[in-house]
Short mmCIF file of C-alpha atoms in Angstrom, two decimals:
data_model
loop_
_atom_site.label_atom_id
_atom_site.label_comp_id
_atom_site.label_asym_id
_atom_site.label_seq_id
_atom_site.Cartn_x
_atom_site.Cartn_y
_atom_site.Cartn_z
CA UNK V 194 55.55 103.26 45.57
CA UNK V 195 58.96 102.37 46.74
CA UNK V 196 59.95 102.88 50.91
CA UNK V 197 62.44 106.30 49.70
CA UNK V 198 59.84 108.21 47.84
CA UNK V 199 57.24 107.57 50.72
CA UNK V 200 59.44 108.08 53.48
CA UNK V 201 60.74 111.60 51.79
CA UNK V 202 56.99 112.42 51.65
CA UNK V 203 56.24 111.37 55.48
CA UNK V 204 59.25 113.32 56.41
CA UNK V 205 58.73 116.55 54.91
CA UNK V 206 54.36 116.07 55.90
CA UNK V 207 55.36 115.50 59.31
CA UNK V 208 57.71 118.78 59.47
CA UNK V 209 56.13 121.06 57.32
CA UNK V 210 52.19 120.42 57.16
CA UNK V 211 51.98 118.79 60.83
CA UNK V 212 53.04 121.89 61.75
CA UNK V 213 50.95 124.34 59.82
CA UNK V 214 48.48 122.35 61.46
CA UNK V 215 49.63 122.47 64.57
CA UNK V 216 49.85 126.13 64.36
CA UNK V 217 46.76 126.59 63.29
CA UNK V 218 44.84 125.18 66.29
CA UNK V 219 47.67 125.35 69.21
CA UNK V 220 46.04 129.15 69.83
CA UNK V 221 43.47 127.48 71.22
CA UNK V 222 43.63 126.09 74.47
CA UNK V 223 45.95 128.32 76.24
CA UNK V 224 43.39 131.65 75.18
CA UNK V 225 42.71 132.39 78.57
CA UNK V 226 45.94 131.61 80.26
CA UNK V 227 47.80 134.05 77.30
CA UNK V 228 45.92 136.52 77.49
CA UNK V 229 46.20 136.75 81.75
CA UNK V 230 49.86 137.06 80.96
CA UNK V 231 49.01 139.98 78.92
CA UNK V 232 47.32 141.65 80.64
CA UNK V 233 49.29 141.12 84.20
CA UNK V 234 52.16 142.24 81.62
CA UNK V 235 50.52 145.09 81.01
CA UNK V 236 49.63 145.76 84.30
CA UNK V 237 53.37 145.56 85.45
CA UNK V 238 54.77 147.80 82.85
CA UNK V 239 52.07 150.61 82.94
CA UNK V 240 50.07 150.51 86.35
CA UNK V 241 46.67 148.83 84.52
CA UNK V 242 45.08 146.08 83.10
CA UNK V 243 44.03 146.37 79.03
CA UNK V 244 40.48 146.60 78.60
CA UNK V 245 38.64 143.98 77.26
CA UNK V 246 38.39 145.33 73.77
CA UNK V 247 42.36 146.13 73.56
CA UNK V 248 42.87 142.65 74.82
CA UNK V 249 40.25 141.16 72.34
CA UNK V 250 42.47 143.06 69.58
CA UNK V 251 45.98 141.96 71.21
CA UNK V 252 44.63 138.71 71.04
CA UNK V 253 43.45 138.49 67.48
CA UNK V 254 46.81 139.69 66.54
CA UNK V 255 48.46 137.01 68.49
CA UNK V 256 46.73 134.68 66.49
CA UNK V 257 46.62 136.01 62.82
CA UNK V 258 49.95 137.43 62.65
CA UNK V 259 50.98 133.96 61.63
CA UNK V 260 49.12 134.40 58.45
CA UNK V 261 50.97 137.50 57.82
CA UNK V 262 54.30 135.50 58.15
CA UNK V 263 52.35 133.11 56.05
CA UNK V 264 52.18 135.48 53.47
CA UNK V 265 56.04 136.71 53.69
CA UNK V 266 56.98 132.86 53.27
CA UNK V 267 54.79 132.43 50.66
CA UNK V 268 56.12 135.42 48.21
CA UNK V 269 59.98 134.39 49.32
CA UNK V 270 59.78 130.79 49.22
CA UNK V 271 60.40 130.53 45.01
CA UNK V 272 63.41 132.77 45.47
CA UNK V 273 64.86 130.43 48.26
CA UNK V 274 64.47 127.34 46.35
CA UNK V 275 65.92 128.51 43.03
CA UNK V 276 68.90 129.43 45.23
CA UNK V 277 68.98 126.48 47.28
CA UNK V 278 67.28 123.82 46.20
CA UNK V 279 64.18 122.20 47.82
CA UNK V 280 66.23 120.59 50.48
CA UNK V 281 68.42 123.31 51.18
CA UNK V 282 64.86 125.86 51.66
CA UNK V 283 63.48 122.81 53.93
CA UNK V 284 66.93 123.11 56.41
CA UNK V 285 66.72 126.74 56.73
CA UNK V 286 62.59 127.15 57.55
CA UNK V 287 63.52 124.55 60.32
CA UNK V 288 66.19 127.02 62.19
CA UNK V 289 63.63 129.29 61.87
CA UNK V 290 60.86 127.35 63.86
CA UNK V 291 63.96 126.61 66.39
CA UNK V 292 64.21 130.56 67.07
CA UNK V 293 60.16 130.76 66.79
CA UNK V 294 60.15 127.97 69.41
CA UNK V 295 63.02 129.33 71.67
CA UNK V 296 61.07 133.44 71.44
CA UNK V 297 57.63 131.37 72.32
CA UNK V 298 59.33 129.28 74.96
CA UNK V 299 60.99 131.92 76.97
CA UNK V 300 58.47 134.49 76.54
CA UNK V 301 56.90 134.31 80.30
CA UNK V 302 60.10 134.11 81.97
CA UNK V 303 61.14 137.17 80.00
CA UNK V 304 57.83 139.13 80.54
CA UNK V 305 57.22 140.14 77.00
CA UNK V 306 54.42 139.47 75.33
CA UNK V 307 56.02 140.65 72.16
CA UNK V 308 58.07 137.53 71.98
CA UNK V 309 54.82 135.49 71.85
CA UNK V 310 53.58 137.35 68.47
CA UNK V 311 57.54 137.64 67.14
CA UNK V 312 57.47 133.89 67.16
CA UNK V 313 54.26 133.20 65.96
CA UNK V 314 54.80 135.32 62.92
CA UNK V 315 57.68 133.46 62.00
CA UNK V 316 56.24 130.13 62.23
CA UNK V 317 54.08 131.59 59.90
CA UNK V 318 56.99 132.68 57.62
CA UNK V 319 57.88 128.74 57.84
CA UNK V 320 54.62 127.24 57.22
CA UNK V 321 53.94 129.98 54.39
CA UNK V 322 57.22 128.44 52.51
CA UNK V 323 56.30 124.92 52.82
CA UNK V 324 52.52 123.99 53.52
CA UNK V 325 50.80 122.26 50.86
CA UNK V 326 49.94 123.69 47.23
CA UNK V 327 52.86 125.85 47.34
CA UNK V 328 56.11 126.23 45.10
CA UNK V 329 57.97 123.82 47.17
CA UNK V 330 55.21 121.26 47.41
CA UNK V 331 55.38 121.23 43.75
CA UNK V 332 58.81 120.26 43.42
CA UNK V 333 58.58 117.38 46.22
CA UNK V 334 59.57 114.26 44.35
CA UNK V 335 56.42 112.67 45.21
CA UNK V 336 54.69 115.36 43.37
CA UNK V 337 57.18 114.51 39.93
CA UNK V 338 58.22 110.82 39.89
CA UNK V 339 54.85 109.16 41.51
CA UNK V 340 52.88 107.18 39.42
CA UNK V 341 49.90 109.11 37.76
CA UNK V 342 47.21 106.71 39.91
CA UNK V 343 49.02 107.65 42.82
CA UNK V 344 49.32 111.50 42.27
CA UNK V 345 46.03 112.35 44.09
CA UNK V 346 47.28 110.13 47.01
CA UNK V 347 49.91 111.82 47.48
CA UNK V 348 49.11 115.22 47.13
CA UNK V 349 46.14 114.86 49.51
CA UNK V 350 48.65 113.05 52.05
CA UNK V 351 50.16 116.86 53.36
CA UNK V 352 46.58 117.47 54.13
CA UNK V 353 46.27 114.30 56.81
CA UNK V 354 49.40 115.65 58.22
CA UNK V 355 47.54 118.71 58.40
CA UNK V 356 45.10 117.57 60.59
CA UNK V 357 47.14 115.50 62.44
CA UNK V 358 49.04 118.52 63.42
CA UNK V 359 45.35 119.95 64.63
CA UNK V 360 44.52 116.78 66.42
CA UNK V 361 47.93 116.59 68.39
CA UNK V 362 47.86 119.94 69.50
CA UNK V 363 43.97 119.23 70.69
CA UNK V 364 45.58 116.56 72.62
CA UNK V 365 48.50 118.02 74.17
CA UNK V 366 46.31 120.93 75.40
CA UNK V 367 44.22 118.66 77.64
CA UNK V 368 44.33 119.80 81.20
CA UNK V 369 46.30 116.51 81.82
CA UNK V 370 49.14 117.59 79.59
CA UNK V 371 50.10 120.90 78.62
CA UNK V 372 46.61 122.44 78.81
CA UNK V 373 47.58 124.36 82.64
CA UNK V 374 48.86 127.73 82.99
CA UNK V 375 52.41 126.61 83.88
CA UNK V 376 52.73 125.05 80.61
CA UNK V 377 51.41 127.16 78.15
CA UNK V 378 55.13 128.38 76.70
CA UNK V 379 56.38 124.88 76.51
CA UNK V 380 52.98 124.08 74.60
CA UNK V 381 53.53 126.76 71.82
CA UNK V 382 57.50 125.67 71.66
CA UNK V 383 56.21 122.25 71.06
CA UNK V 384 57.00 123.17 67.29
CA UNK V 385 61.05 122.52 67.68
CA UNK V 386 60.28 118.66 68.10
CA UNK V 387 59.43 117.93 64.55
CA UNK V 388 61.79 120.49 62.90
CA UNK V 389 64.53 118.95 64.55
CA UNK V 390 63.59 115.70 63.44
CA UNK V 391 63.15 117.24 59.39
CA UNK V 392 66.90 118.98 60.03
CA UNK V 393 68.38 115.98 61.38
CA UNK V 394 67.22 113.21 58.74
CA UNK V 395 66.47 115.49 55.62
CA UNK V 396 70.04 115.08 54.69
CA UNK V 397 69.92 111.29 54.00
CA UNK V 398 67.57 111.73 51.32
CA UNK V 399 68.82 113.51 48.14
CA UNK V 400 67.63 116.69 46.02
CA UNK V 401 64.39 116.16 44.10
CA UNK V 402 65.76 115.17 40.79
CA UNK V 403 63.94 117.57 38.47
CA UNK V 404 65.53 120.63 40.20
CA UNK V 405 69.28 118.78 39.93
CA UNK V 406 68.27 117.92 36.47
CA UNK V 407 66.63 121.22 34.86
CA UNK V 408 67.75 123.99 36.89
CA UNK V 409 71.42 122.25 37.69
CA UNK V 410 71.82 120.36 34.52
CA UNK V 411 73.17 117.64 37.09
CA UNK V 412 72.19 114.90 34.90
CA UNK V 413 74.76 112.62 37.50
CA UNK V 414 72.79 113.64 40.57
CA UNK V 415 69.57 113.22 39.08
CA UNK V 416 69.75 109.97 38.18
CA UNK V 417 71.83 108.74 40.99
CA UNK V 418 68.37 110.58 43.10
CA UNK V 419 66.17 108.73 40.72
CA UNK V 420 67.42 105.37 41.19
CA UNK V 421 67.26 105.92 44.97
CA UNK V 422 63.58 106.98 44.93
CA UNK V 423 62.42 104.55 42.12
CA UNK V 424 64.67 101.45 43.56
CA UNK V 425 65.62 100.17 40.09
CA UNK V 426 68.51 100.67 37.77
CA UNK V 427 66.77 101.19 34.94
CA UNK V 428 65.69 105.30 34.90
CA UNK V 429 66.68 105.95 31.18
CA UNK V 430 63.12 106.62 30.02
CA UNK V 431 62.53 109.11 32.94
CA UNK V 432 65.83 111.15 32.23
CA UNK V 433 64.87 111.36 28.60
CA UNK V 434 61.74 112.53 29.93
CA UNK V 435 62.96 115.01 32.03
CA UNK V 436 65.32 116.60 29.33
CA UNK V 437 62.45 117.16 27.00
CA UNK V 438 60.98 118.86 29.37
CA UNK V 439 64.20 120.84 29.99
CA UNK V 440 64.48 121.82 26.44
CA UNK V 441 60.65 122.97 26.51
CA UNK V 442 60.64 124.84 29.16
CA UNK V 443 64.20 126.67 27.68
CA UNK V 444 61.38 127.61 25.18
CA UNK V 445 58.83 128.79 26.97
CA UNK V 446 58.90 131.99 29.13
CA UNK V 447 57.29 132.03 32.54
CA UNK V 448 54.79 134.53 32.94
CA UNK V 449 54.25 136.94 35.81
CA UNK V 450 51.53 137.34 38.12
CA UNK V 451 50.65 140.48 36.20
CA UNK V 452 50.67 138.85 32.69
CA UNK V 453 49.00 135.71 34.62
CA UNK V 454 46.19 138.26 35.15
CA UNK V 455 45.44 140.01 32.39
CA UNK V 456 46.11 136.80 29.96
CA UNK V 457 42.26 135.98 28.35
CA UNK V 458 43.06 132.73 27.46
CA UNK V 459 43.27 131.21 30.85
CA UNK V 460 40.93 133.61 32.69
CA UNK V 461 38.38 131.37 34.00
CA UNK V 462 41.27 129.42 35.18
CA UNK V 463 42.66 132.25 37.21
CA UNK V 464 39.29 132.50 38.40
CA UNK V 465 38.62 129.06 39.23
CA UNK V 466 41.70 129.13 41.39
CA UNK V 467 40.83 132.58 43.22
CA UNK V 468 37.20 131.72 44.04
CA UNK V 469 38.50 128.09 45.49
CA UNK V 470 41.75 129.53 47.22
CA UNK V 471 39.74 132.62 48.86
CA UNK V 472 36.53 130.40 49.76
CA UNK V 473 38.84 127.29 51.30
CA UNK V 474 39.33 130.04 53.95
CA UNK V 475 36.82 131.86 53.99
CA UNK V 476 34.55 129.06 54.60
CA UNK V 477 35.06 129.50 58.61
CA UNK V 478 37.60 126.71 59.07
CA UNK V 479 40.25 128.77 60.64
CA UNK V 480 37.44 130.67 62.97
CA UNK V 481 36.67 126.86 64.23
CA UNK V 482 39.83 126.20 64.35
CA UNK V 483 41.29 128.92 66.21
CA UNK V 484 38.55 129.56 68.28
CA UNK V 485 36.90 125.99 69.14
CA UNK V 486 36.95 125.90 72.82
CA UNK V 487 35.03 129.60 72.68
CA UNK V 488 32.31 128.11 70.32
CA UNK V 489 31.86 125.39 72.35
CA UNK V 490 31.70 127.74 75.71
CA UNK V 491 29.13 129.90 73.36
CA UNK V 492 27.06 126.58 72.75
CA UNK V 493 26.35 125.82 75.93
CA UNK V 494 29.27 122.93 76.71
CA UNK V 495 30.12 122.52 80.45
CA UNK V 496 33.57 123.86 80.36
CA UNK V 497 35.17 120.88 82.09
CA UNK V 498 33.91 118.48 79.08
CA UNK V 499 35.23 121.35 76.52
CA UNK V 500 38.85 120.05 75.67
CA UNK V 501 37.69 116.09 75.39
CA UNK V 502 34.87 117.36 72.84
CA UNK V 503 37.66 119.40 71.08
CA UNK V 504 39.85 116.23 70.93
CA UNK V 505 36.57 114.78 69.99
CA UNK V 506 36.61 116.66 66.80
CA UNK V 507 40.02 116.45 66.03
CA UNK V 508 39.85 112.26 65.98
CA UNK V 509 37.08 112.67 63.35
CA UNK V 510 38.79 115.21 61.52
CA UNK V 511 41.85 113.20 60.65
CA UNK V 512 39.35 109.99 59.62
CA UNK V 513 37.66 112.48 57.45
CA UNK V 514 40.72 113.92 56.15
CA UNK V 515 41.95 109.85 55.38
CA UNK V 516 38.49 109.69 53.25
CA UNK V 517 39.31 112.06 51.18
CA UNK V 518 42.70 110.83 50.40
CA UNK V 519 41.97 107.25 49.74
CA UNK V 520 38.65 108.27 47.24
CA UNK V 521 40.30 111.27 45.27
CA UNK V 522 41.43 109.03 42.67
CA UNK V 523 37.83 107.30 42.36
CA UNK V 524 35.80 109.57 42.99
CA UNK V 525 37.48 112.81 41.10
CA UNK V 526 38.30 116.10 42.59
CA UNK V 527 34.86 117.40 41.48
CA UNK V 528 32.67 115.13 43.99
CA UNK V 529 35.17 115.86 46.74
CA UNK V 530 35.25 119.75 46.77
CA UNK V 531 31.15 120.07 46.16
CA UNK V 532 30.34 117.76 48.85
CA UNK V 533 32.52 119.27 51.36
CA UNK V 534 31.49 122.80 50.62
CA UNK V 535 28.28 122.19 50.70
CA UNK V 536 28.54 120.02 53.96
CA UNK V 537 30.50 122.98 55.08
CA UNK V 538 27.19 125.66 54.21
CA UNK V 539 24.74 123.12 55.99
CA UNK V 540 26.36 122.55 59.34
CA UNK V 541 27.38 126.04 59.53
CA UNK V 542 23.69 126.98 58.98
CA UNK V 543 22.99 124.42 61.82
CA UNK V 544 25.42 126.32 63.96
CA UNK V 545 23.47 128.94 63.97
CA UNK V 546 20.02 127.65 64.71
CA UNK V 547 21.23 125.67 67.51
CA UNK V 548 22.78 128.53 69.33
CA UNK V 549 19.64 130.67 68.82
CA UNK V 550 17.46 127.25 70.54
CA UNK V 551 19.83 126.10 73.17
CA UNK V 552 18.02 128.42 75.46
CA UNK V 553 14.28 126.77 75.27
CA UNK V 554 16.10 123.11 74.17
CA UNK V 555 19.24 122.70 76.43
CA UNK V 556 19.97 119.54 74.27
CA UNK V 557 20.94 121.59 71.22
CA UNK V 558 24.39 122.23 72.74
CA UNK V 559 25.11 118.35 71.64
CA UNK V 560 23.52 119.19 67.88
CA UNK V 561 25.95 122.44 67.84
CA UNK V 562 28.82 120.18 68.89
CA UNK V 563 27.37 117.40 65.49
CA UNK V 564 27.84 120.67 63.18
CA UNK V 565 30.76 121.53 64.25
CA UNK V 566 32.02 118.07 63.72
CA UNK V 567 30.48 118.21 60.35
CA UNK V 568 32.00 121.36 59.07
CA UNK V 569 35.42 120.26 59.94
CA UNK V 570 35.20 116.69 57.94
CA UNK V 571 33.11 118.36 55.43
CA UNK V 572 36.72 120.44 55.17
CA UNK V 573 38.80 117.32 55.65
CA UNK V 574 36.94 115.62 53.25
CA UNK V 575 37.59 118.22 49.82
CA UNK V 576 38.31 121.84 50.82
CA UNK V 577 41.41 120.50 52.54
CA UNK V 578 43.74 119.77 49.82
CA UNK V 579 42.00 119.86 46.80
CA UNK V 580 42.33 123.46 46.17
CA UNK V 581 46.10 122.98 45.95
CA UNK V 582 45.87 120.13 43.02
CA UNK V 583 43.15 122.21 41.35
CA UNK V 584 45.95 125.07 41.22
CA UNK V 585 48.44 122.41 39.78
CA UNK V 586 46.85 121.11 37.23
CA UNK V 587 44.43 123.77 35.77
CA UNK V 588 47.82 125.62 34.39
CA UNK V 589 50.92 124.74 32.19
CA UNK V 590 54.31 125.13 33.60
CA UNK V 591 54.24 129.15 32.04
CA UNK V 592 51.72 130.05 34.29
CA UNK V 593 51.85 127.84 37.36
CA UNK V 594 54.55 129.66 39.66
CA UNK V 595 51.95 132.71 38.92
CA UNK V 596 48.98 130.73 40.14
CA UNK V 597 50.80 129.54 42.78
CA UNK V 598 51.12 133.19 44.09
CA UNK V 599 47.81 134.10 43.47
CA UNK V 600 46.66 131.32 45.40
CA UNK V 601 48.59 131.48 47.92
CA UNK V 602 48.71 135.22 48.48
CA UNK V 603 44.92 134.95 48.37
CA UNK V 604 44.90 131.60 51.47
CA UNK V 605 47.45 133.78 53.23
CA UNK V 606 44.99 136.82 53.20
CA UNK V 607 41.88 135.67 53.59
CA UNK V 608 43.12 133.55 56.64
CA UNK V 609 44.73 136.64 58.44
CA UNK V 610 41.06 138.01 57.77
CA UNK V 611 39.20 135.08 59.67
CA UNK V 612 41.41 135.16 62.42
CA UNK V 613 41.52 138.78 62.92
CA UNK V 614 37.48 139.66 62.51
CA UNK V 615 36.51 136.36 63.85
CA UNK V 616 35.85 137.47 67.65
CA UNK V 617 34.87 141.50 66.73
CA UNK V 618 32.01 139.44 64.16
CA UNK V 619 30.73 136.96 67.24
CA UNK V 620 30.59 140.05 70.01
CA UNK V 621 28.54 141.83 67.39
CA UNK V 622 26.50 139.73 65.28
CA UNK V 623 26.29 136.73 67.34
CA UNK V 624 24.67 133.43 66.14
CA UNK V 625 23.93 134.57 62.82
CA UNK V 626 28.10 135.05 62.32
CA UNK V 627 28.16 131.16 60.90
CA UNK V 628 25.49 132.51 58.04
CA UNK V 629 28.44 134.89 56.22
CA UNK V 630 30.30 131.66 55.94
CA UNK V 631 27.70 129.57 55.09
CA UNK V 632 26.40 131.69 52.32
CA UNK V 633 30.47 131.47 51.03
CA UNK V 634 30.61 127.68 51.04
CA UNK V 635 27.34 127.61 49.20
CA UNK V 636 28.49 130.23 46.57
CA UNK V 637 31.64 128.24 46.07
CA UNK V 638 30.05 125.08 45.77
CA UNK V 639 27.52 126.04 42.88
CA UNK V 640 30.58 128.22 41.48
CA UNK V 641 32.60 124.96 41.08
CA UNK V 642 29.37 123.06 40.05
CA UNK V 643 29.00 125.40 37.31
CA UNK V 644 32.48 126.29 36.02
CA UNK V 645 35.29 124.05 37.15
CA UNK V 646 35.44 120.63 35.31
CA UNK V 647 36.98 117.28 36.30
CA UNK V 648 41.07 117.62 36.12
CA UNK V 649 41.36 113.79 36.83
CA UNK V 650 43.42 111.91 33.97
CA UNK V 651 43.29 114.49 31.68
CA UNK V 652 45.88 117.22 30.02
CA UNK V 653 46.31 120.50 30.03
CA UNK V 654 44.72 120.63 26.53
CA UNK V 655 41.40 118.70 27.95
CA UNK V 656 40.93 120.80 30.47
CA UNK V 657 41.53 124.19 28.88
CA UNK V 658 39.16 123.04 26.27
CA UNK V 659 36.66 122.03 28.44
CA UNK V 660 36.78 126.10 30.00
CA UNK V 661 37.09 127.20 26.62
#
């Protein structure tokens, strides 16, 4: 693993997945300082406050709307990079997140609480173009020229950046730091920082070399990229490689989602990747991670100890999320994904009872606060990234831009879904909220128990036997 081809991959992690992560959990903190400015926005522009349930819904949109930019970025993104090439996209999502930033940023001293949800939608629009398991992940030179044993690694390395993104924005909403009422604009235009670092050094790496080679016949720049990333001379076998591949796929007609669907022979494949996609987020993740300081007010938690405990989480999140990257390749991405789900379904189920006892045992809070902690690694650990290999390598190269979409479409979704429901399902069902999820972690588990086999080390061939 030479220092280009990791540095390429820290680079892009740090501005791309850091901040899907970030994005994901930087709601957070500031709930009840955004929505005062809401509603003394409101107040200003009409004569009243919102009531709590148009808040509650104002709110929720605040927060899920980036899924629905998710979901733009996601259908545009293979468009953009055909055009543009993966560096090229990469450039032009970062001056978005600078305008996102800037609309976030400015919205207080502007009064409008419009900019808030403008700029959170297109950070979703960036993040839906570039987080893990999507059409540009798959063309990440990483992802092409790694060595096989070193595949997993790196494919499960977008996911620590992932929760590092969660953990740092835990951390810089302490009340310490960026967690008062003051700061809350500058906390959700925290986002510019690492997109100006991706725009500013992207350019001194060069184009992944299977786009300049089979979509730009730039047999030059290829290898002149492959030499860089590889740090050897010698790259004849891999540009031989790559040309077969060119005149196979010159072949071979992609399919579309629609043929994707309705195409028998790889239906439990298209399956496989709609029951793991949907369940990754509909196993509660984004409900703990949007919501965790309200969960942890709901358990009983002093409110003062609240953000450390949040930070808490995120610390153990990012060891659990190292786990599962160093032990893919050992363990398989069977293990992984059951274990996790099933963590998932247990703690989640704990969740439940412990809110329903905290009132006779006051020391339940602490065993809430355990399952919380549990269903977050048992995410970190599996659920986290392995989804997005699983969509990878269950498919040829005719139907994998279609799975991608499906996928995708379907994480985009479903996560707009969570966030948006989340709070209306706690006011109304309480405690026994956490079971829905549960019971869909424990459904996906024995689904993938049942039906998905081991991808590790083996072809396409294997594998569709193996379903066959």
């Amino acid at each position: 693993l030479t220092f280009p081809l990791l540095s390429v991959t820290l680079l892009v992690s740090f501005g791309s997945s850091m901040l899907y992560g970030y994005n994901l959990a930087v709601v957070n903190s500031p709930v009840v300082h955004i929505k005062a400015f809401y509603n003394a926005t409101w107040s200003r522009r009409y004569g009243h406050g919102l009531a709590p349930g148009s808040l509650t819904l104002l709110y929720s949109l605040t927060v899920s709307i980036f899924a629905l930019g998710g979901l733009g970025g996601s259908l545009l993104v293979g468009m953009l990079v055909a055009r543009y090439g993966r560096n090229g996209t990469l450039s032009r999502s970062a001056l978005l997140v600078l305008l996102a930033g800037g609309l976030m940023g400015f919205s207080r001293e502007l009064g409008s609480p419009e900019m808030v949800i403008v700029g959170r939608s297109i950070t979703g629009l960036h993040s839906g173009g570039c987080r893990p398991g999507g059409e540009l992940a798959s063309r990440s030179p990483a992802a092409q020229i790694a060595p096989k044993n070193l595949r997993g690694f790196l494919g499960l390395m977008p996911s620590i950046f992932i929760c590092l993104g969660v953990f740092f924005a835990q951390v810089l909403g302490l009340p310490e730091l960026l967690g008062k009422d003051r700061y809350w604009p500058l906390f959700l235009s925290v986002v510019v920082v690492p997109a100006s670092l991706q725009l500013l050094l992207l350019h001194c790496f060069p184009e992944s070399p299977r786009y300049l080679l089979i979509e730009r016949n730039d047999v030059c720049g290829a290898t002149e990229a492959l030499r860089r990333f590889l740090g050897t001379r010698d790259v004849e076998d891999v540009v031989e490689e790559m040309k077969e591949e060119q005149r196979s796929l010159s072949s071979v007609e992609t399919v579309s989602v629609r043929q994707l669907l309705r195409d028998r022979s790889v239906r439990w494949q298209t399956l496989s990747v709609v029951v793991v996609n949907a369940g990754m987020q509909l196993s509660g993740i984004d409900a703990i991670w949007f919501y965790t300081n309200t969960i942890f007010k709901n358990a009983g938690i002093p409110e003062s100890q609240i953000p450390y405990t949040t930070v808490g989480t995120g610390a153990i999140e990012v060891v659990a999320g190292l786990i599962g990257c160093f032990t893919i390749e050992k363990l398989g991405r069977r293990p992984l994904i059951i274990t996790g789900f099933c963590a998932m379904g247990f703690c989640l189920a704990g969740v439940t009872v412990t809110l329903l006892l905290q009132t006779a045992l006051p020391w339940m809070r602490y065993v809430s606060v355990a399952c919380v902690v549990g269903i977050i690694a048992g995410f970190c650990v599996g659920p986290a990234g392995v989804p997005f290999l699983m969509t990878a390598e269950l498919f040829t190269q005719s139907h994998r831009p279609a799975a991608y979409i499906v996928g995708g479409s379907l994480n985009w979704l479903c996560n707009f879904t969570v966030g948006f429901v989340f709070p209306f399902l706690q006011m109304s069902t309480g405690a026994f909220c956490y079971l829905v999820f549960c019971g869909i972690c424990l459904l996906v588990a024995l689904y993938v128990y049942l039906i998905v086999p081991e991808t590790r080390n083996k072809t396409f061939m294997e594998i569709g036997h193996t379903f066959a």
